[in-house]
XYZ file of C-alpha atoms in Angstrom:
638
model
C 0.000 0.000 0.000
C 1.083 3.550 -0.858
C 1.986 5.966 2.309
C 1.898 9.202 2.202
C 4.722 11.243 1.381
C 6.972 12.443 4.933
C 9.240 15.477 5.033
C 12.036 13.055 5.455
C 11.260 11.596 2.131
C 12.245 14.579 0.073
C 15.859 15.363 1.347
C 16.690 13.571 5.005
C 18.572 17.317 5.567
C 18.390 20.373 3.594
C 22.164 20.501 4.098
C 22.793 17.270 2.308
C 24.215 15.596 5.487
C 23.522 12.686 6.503
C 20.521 11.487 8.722
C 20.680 10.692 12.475
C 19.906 7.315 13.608
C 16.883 8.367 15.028
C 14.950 8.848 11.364
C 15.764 5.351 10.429
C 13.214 3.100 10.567
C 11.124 0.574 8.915
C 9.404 1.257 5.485
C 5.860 2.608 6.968
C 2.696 0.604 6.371
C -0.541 1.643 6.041
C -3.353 -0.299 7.517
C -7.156 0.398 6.021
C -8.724 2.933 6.469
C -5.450 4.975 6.883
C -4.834 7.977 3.916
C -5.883 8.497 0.913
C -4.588 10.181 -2.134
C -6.964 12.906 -2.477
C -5.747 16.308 -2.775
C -2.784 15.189 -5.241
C -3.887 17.827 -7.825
C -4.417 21.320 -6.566
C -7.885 22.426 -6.700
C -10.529 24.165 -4.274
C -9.230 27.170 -2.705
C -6.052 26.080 -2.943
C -5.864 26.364 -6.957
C -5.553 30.266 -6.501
C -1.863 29.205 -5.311
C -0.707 28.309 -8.834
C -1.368 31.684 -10.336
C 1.231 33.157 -7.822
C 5.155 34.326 -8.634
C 6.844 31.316 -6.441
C 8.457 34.555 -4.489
C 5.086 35.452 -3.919
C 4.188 32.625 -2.068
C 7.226 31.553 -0.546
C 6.979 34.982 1.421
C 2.951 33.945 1.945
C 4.375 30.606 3.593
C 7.063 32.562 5.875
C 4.069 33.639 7.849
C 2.329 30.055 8.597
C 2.770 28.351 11.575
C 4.784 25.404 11.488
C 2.114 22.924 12.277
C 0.372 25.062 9.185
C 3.122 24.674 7.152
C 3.632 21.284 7.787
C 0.131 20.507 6.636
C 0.312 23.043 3.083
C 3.460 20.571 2.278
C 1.595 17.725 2.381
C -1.023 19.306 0.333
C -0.009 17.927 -2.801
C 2.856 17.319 -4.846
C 3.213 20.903 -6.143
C 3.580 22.377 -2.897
C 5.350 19.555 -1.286
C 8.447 20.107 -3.811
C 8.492 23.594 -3.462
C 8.660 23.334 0.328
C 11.074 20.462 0.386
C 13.800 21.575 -1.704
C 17.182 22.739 -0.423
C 16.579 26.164 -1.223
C 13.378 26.546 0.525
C 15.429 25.655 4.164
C 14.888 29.077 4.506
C 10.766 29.113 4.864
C 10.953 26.955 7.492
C 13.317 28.870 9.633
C 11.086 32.346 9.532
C 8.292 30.327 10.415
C 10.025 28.246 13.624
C 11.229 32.335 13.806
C 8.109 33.752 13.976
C 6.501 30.894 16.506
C 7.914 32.340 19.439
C 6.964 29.523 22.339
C 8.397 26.756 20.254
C 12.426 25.783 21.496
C 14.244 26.265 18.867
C 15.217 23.142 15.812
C 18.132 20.793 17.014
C 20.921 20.324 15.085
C 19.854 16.237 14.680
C 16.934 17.350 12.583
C 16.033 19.402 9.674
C 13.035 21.662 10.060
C 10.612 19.849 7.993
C 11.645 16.661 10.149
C 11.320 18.823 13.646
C 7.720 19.915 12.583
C 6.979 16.410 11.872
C 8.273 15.236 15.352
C 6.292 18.338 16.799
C 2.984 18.034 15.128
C 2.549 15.268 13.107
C 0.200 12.908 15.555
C 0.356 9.541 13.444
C 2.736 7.268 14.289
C 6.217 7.371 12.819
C 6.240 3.986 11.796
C 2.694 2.659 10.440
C 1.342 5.777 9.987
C -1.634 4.937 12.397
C -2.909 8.249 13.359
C -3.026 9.421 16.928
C -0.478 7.627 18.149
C -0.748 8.119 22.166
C 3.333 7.944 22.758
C 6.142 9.903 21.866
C 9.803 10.374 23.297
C 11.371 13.647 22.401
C 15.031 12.228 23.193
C 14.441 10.034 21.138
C 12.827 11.339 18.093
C 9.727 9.296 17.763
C 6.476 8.776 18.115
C 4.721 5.724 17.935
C 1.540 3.198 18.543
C 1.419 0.784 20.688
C 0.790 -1.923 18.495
C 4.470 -0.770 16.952
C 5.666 -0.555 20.647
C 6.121 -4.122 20.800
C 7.742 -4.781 17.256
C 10.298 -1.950 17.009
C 11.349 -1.550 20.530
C 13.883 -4.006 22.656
C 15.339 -4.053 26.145
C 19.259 -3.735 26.712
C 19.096 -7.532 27.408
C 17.841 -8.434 23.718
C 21.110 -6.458 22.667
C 23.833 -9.374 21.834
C 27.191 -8.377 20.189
C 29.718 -11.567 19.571
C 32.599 -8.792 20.253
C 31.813 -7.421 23.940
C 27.985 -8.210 24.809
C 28.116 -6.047 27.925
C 30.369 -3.431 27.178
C 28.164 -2.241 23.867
C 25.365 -2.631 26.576
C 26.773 -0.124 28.861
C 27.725 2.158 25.706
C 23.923 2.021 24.468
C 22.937 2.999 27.928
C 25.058 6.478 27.840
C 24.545 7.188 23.608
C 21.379 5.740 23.013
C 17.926 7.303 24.475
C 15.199 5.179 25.644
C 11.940 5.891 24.529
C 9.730 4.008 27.268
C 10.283 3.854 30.593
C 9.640 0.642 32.330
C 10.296 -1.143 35.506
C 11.156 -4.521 33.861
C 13.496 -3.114 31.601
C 13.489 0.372 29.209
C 12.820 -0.080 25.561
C 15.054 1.186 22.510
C 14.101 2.310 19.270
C 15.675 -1.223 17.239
C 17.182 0.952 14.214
C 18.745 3.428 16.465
C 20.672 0.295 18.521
C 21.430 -1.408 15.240
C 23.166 1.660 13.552
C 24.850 1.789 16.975
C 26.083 -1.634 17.230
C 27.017 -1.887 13.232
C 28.952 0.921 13.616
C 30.608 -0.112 16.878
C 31.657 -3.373 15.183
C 33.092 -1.863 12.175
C 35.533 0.627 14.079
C 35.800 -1.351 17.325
C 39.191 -2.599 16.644
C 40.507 0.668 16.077
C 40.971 1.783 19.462
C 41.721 5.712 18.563
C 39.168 5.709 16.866
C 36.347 4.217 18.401
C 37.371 6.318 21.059
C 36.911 9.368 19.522
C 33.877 7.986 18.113
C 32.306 6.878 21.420
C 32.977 10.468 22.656
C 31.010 12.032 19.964
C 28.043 9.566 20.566
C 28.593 10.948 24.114
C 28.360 14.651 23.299
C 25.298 13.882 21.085
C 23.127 12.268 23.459
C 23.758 14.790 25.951
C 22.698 17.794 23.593
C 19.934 15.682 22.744
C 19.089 15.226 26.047
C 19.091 18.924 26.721
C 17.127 19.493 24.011
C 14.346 16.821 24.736
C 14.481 18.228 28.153
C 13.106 21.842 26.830
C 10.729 20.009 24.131
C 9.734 18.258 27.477
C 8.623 21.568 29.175
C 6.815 22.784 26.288
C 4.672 19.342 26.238
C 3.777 20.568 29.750
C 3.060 23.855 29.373
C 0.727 23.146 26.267
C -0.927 20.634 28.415
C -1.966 22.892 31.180
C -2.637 25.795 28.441
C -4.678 22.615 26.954
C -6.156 21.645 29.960
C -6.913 25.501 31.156
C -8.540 26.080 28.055
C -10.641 23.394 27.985
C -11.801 24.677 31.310
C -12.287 27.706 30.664
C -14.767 26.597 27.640
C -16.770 24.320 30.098
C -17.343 26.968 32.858
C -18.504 29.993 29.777
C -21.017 27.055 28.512
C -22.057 27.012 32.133
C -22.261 30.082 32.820
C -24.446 31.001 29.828
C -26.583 27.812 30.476
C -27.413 29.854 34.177
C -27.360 33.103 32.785
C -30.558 31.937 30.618
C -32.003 30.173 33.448
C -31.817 33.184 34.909
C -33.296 35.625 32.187
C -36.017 33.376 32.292
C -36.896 33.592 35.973
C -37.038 37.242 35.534
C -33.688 38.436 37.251
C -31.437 38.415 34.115
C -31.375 42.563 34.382
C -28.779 42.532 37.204
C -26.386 40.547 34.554
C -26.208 43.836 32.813
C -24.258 45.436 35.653
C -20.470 44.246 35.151
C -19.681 44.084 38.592
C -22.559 41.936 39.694
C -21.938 39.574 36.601
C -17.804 39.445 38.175
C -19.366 38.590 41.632
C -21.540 36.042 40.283
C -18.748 34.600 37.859
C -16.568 34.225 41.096
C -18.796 31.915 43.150
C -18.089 28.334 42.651
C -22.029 27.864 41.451
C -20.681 29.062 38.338
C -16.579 28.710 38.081
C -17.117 24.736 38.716
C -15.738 23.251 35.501
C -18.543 20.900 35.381
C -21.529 21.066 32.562
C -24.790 21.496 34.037
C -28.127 20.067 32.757
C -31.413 20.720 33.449
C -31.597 17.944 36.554
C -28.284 19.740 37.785
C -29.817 23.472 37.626
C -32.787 22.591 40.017
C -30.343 21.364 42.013
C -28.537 24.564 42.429
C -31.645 26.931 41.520
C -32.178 28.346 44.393
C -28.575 28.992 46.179
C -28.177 30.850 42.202
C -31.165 33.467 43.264
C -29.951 33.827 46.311
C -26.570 34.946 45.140
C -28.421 36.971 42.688
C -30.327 39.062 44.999
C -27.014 39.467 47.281
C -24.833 40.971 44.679
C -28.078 43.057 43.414
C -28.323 44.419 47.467
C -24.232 44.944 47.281
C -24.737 46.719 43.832
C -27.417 48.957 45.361
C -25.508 49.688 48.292
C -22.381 50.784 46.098
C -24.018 53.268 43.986
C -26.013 54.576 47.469
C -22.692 55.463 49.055
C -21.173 56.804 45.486
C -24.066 59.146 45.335
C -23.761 60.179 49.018
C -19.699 60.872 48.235
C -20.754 62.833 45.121
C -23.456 64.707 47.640
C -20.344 65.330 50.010
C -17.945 66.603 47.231
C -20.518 69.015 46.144
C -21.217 70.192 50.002
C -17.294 70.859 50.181
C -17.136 72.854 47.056
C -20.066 74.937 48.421
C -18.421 75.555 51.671
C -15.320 76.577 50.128
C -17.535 79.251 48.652
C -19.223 79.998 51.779
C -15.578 80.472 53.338
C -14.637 82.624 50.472
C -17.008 85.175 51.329
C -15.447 85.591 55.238
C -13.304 87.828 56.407
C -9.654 87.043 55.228
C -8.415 85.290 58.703
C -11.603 84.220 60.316
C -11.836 80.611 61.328
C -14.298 78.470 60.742
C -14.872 74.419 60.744
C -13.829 71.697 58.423
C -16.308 69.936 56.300
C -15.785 66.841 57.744
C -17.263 68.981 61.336
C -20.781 70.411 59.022
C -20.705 66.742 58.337
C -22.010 65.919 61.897
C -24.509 68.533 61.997
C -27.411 66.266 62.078
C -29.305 68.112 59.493
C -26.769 67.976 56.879
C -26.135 64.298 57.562
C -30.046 63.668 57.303
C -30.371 65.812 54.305
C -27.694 63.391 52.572
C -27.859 60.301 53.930
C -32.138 60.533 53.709
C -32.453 62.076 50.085
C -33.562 59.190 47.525
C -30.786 58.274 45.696
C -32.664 58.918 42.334
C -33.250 62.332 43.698
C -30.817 65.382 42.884
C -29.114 67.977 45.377
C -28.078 71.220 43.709
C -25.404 73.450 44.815
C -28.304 76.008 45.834
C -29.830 72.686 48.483
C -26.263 72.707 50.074
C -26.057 76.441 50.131
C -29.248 76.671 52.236
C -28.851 73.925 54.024
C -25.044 75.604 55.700
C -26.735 79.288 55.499
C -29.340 77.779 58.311
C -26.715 76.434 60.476
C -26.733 78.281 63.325
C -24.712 80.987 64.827
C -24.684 79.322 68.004
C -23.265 75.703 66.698
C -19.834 77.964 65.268
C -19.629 79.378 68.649
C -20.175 75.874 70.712
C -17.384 74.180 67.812
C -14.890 76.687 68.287
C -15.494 76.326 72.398
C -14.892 73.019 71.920
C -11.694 73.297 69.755
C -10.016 76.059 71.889
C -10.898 73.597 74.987
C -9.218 70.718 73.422
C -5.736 72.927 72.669
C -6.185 73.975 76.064
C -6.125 70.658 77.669
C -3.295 69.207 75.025
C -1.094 72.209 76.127
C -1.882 71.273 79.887
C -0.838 67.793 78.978
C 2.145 68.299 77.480
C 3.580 71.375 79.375
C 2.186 69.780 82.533
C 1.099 73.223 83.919
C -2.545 74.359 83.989
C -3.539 76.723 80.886
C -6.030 78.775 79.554
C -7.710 79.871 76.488
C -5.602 82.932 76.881
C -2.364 81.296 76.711
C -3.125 79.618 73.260
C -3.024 83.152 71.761
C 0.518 83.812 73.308
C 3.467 84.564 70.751
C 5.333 81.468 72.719
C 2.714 79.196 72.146
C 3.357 76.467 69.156
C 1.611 72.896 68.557
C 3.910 70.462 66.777
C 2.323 68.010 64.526
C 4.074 65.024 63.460
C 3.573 64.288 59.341
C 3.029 60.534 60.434
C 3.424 58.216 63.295
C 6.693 56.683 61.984
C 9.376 57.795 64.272
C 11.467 59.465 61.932
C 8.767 61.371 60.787
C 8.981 65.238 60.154
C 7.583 67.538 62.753
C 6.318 70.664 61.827
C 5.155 73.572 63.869
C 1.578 75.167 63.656
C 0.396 78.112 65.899
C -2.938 79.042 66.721
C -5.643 80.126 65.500
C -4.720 78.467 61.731
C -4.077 74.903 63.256
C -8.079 74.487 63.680
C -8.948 74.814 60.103
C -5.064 74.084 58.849
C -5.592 70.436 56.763
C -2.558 69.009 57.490
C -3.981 68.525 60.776
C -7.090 67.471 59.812
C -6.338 64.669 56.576
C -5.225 61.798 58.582
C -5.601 58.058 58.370
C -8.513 57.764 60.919
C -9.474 55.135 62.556
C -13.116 55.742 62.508
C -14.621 53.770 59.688
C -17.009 56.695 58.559
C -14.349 59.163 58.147
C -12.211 56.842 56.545
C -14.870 56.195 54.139
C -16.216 59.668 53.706
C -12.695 61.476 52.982
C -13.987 64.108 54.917
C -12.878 63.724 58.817
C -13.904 66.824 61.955
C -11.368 68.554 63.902
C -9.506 66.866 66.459
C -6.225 67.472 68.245
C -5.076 64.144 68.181
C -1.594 64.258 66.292
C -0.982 67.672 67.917
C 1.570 68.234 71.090
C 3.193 70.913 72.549
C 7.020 70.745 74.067
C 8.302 72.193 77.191
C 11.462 73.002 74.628
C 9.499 74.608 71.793
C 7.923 77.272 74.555
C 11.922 77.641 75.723
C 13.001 78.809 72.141
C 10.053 80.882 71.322
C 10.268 82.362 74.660
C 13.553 83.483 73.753
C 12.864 84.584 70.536
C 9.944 86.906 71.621
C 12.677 87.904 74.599
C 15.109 88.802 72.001
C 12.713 90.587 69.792
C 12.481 93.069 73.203
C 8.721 91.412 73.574
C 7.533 89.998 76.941
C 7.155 86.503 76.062
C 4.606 85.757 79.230
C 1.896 88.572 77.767
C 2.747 89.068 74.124
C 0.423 87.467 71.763
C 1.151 86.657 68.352
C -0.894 89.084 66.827
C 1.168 91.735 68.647
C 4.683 89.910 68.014
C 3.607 89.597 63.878
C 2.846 93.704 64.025
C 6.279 94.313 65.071
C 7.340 91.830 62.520
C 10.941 91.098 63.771
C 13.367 89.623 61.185
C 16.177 87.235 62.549
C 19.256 86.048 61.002
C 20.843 82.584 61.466
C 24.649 81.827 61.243
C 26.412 79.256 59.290
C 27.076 75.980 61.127
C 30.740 76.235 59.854
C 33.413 79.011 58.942
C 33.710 77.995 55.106
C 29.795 79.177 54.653
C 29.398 82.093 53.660
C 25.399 81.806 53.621
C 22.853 82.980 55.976
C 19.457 82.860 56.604
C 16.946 86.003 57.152
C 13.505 84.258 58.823
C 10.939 86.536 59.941
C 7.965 85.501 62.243
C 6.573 83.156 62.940
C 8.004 81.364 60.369
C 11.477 81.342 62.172
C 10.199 78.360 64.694
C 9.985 75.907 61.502
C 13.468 76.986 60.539
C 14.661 76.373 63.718
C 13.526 72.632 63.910
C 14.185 71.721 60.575
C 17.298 73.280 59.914
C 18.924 72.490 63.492
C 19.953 76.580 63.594
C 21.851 76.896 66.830
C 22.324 80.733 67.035
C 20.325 83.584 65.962
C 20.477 87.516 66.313
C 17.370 89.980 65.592
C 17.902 92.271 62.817
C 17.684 96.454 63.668
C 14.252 98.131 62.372
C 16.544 100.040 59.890
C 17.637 97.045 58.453
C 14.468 95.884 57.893
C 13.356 98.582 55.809
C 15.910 98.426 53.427
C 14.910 95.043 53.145
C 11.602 95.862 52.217
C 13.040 98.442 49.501
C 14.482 95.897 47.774
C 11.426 93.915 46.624
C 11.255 95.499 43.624
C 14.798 94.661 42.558
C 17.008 91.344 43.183
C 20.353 91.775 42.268
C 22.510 88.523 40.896
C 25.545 89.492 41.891
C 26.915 89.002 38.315
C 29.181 91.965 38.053
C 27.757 92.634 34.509
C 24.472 93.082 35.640
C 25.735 95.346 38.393
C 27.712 97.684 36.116
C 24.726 97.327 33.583
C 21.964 98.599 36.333
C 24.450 101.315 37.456
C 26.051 99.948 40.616
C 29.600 99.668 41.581
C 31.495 97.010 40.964
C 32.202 94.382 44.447
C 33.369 91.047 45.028
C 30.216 90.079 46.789
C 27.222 88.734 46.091
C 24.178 91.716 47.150
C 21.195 89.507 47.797
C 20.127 86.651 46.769
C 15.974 85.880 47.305
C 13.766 87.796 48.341
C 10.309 86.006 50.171
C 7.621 86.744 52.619
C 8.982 84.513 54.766
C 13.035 84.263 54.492
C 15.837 84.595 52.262
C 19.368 84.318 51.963
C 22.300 86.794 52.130
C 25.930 86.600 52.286
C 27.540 87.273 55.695
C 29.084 90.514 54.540
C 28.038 93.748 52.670
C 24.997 93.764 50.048
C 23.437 96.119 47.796
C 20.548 98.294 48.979
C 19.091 100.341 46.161
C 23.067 101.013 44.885
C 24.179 101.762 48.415
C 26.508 98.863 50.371
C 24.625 98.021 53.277
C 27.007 96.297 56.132
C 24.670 93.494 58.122
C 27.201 93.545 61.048
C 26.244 97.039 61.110
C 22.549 96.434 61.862
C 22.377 93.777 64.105
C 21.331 94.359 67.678
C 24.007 93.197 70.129
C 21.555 90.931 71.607
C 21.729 87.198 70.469
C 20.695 83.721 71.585
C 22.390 80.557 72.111
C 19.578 78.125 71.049
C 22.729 75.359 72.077
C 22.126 75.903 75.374
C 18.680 74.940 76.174
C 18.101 71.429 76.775
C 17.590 69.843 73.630
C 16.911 66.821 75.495
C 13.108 67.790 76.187
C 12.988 68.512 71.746
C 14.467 64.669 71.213
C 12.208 63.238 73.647
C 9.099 65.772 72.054
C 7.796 65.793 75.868
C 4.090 64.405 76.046
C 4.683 63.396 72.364
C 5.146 59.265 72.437
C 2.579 59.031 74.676
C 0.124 60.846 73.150
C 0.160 58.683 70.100
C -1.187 56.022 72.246
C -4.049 57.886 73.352
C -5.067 59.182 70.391
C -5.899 62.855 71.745
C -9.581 62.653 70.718
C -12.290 64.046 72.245
């Protein structure tokens, strides 16, 4: 009987070398019912192929998988001689190229002979189709009717020269193809090539040494090789496998879905998140099919997670609704605040949040019903007078008792508006946090204080938390140093308030840490106190009023210090820098003579006499932030 035509057939490599062992094999047999010769003359869809330049197609076949290659070469006899010829090696690279999961050809076998091995499911020798084994050391796959006629055991291996030392060689240069506990089985042809060739050079003893070390070298990059083919089996198995899965849980799932449209409750399967809740359950991710007997089974547990993701579904667009409600409130109150007097304090939004008509109006409002910026605007114009004034008694009683706390001295309301009075407010609860300084009255409506990672659920959820003090402190050491500074300013620090201390507006100047600096800092208050801490300044002096305004003269003008630009704005040249930023806050200078409006201005010459060692206060009480540590544990609330 005829067989069909193989890759090997045509040229065993394109190179012209000669074939491995592991393609030799009996003359294939085809039993009935195996392949016919249709298809030998090109017709069908396949005639259009004819009427193409052979470039033409040849660059058409680069693009075809190599299983689809495989299967256009065995097409007919037109295609299979254009694909098997020498020159057409090259196809069959760009498409093993192009396939980008498959390990690359071995050196043992041609391409047309590697696609063969890879996806060619009939078996090597009788052409039986889907033959169940393969062994990718060994090049084959088989049936397992041919199992038992082309196979032997090491022990069926007799050589009249040296019986057990060509058994020992097959062992190390010949791969099994089955595995089995009484003995593995060899592919015949391979261990005949092996032993005729053995026998011929055996005598020679340099070399069937070399010989035998080539063998060696060839079964162990064959074994590598089959190792990685090996792999890929697997992971196409479970892609296989996962697949197939995958296909038997979507049947099932649209089997329930149209149980479920018919039962009236296939709307909710519109909504993509309740269709991903449902998909997760194992009702319906069970790779199983499910027939009609199996449904009733599982009817009612389906409804019931039905109507559970349709209550969680409700509830999610409820509370996005009520956020949206709250986002609007906010941007309403922001235009409430707008319209205040510039310094006035009021409450956060997370505080109007607990006024229980707000809450009500938001929380009680059908979903499906609207709230306009003009609801929100009357519902905060008919808050009250009296609930600001009870909030901000509140508030001022809370800094009151954190300041008692931490300065462990009895305060007042009075003392909060002191000049020496500062809150410290850690950016996190991670010890080497940054602290930062905040004086009163901003640190009630100052946001730093209030965005926090709350504990309370509501908040949390809301975005929008009240007022409380509970990341605030004061430090015995913080009083020392602003004491100081408001001493140094010529201010009583145990009556001045801030207002008072900021209508002087007194200007101090740090000094470098070390003699090479030539920098200095110009802080005015109360942003010194930040400075202070941050920068770890350990002397300051006050600057003279004079000084000052020249200071203020130079807004309009900052000099670079390029000489250029001085001699170009009409100032005499120096080897100084004048000044070099200007800010509301502080700015730099250089510890020597600057420009003033085209005038050298001497600093030395305008600061007062009086200084302060910030070094010698206890920085012991700052490290250890006084009631600090153990107000995290308390949380502060109240």
């Amino acid at each position: 009987m005829a067989s069909h035509p193989t890759p090997e057939d045509a040229s065993p490599n394109h190179d012209g070398s000669k074939p491995s062992a592991n393609s030799l094999h009996r003359a294939p047999t085809r039993a009935k019912g195996g392949r016919s010769k249709k298809g030998a003359v090109m017709g069908g869809k396949l005639a259009a192929l004819s009427e193409f330049p052979l470039d033409v197609m040849y660059e058409i076949f680069c693009y075809l998988h190599p299983a689809q290659l495989l299967a256009v070469s065995r097409t007919n006899k037109t295609l299979r001689g254009a694909l098997l010829r020498k020159n057409a090696r090259w196809i069959w690279k760009a498409s093993f190229r192009n396939a980008k999961d498959i390990p690359e050809p071995p050196t043992d076998l041609n391409e047309p002979q590697y696609a063969q091995l890879l996806f060619d499911k009939s078996c090597m020798y009788c052409l039986s189709p889907n033959a169940p084994h393969i062994s990718w050391k060994a090049r084959l796959r088989f049936c397992k009717r041919c199992m038992k006629t082309e196979f032997i055991r090491i022990t069926d291996v007799h050589n009249d020269e040296d019986e057990i030392l060509v058994r020992s060689f097959i062992r190390d240069r010949v791969h099994s193809a089955v595995e089995a506990y009484d003995g593995n089985l060899y592919p015949r042809a391979q261990v005949e090539v092996f032993c005729a060739e053995y026998n011929r050079i055996h005598n020679d003893k340099a070399q069937i040494s070399v010989w035998l070390k080539d063998q060696l070298w060839i079964y162990q990059r064959i074994s590598k090789h089959g190792d990685r083919l090996q792999d890929w089996t697997h992971r196409n198995e479970l892609k296989r496998r996962q697949a197939e899965k995958d296909e038997i849980r979507q049947i099932r799932r649209e089997f329930i879905y149209e149980r479920l449209r018919e039962i009236g409750l296939g709307d909710e399967l519109e909504f993509k998140k309740s269709r991903d809740d449902l998909n997760g359950d194992w009702l319906l991710k069970t790779p199983q099919r499910l027939t009609h007997r199996g449904w009733k089974i599982i009817e009612q547990d389906v409804i019931t997670l039905v109507q559970a993701s349709r209550t969680k579904r409700l509830a999610r667009e409820k509370e996005a609704t009520l956020q949206a409600r709250r986002d609007l409130l906010a941007k309403v109150y922001d235009d409430f605040l707008a319209l205040k007097p510039l310094g006035s304090v009021f409450p956060v939004v997370g505080d109007l949040l607990t006024v229980d008509r707000i809450r009500t109006a938001i929380e009680n409002t059908p979903v499906d019903q609207s709230m306009t910026w003009g609801t929100f605007r009357r519902l905060i114009d008919k808050i009250p007078q009296s609930w600001f004034v009870q909030w901000r008694q509140n508030a001022d009683a809370a800094l009151v008792n954190v300041v008692s706390r931490d300065l462990r001295r009895p305060a007042t309301i009075a003392d909060l508006s002191l000049a020496s009075t500062h809150f410290l407010l850690r950016a996190s609860y991670h010890a080497d946090a940054k602290v930062y300084v905040k004086m009163y009255p901003d640190v009630l409506a100052d946001a730093s204080v209030v965005t926090r990672a709350a504990s309370d659920s509501l908040s949390f959820r809301t975005k929008y938390w009240p007022w409380v003090p509970s990341r605030l402190t004061a430090s015995r050491y913080v009083l020392k140093v602003a004491s100081a500074l408001v001493s140094l300013a010529g201010h009583d620090p145990d009556t001045t308030t801030r207002a008072e201390m900021e209508l002087h507006d007194p200007w101090f100047i740090s000094y470098p840490d070390s003699s090479e600096s030539q920098r200095a800092a110009v802080m005015r208050w109360p942003y010194v106190m930040n400075e202070i801490l941050q920068k770890n300044i350990k002397k300051l002096s006050v600057l003279s009023a004079r000084c000052r305004w020249d200071f203020r003269k130079v807004g309009l003008g900052v000099y670079s210090g390029d000489p250029q630009d001085e001699l170009d704005a009409g100032l005499p040249e120096v080897d100084s820098i004048t000044l070099f930023e200007v800010d509301t806050r502080l700015f730099e200078v250089d510890t020597g003579l600057f420009y003033v409006h085209g005038r050298l201005l001497d600093i030395g010459a305008h600061v007062l006499e009086v200084d302060i060692e910030l070094s010698e206060l206890d920085m012991g009480e700052w490290k250890s932030m006084d009631g600090f540590s153990g107000s995290e544990g308390r949380g502060g609330e109240h």
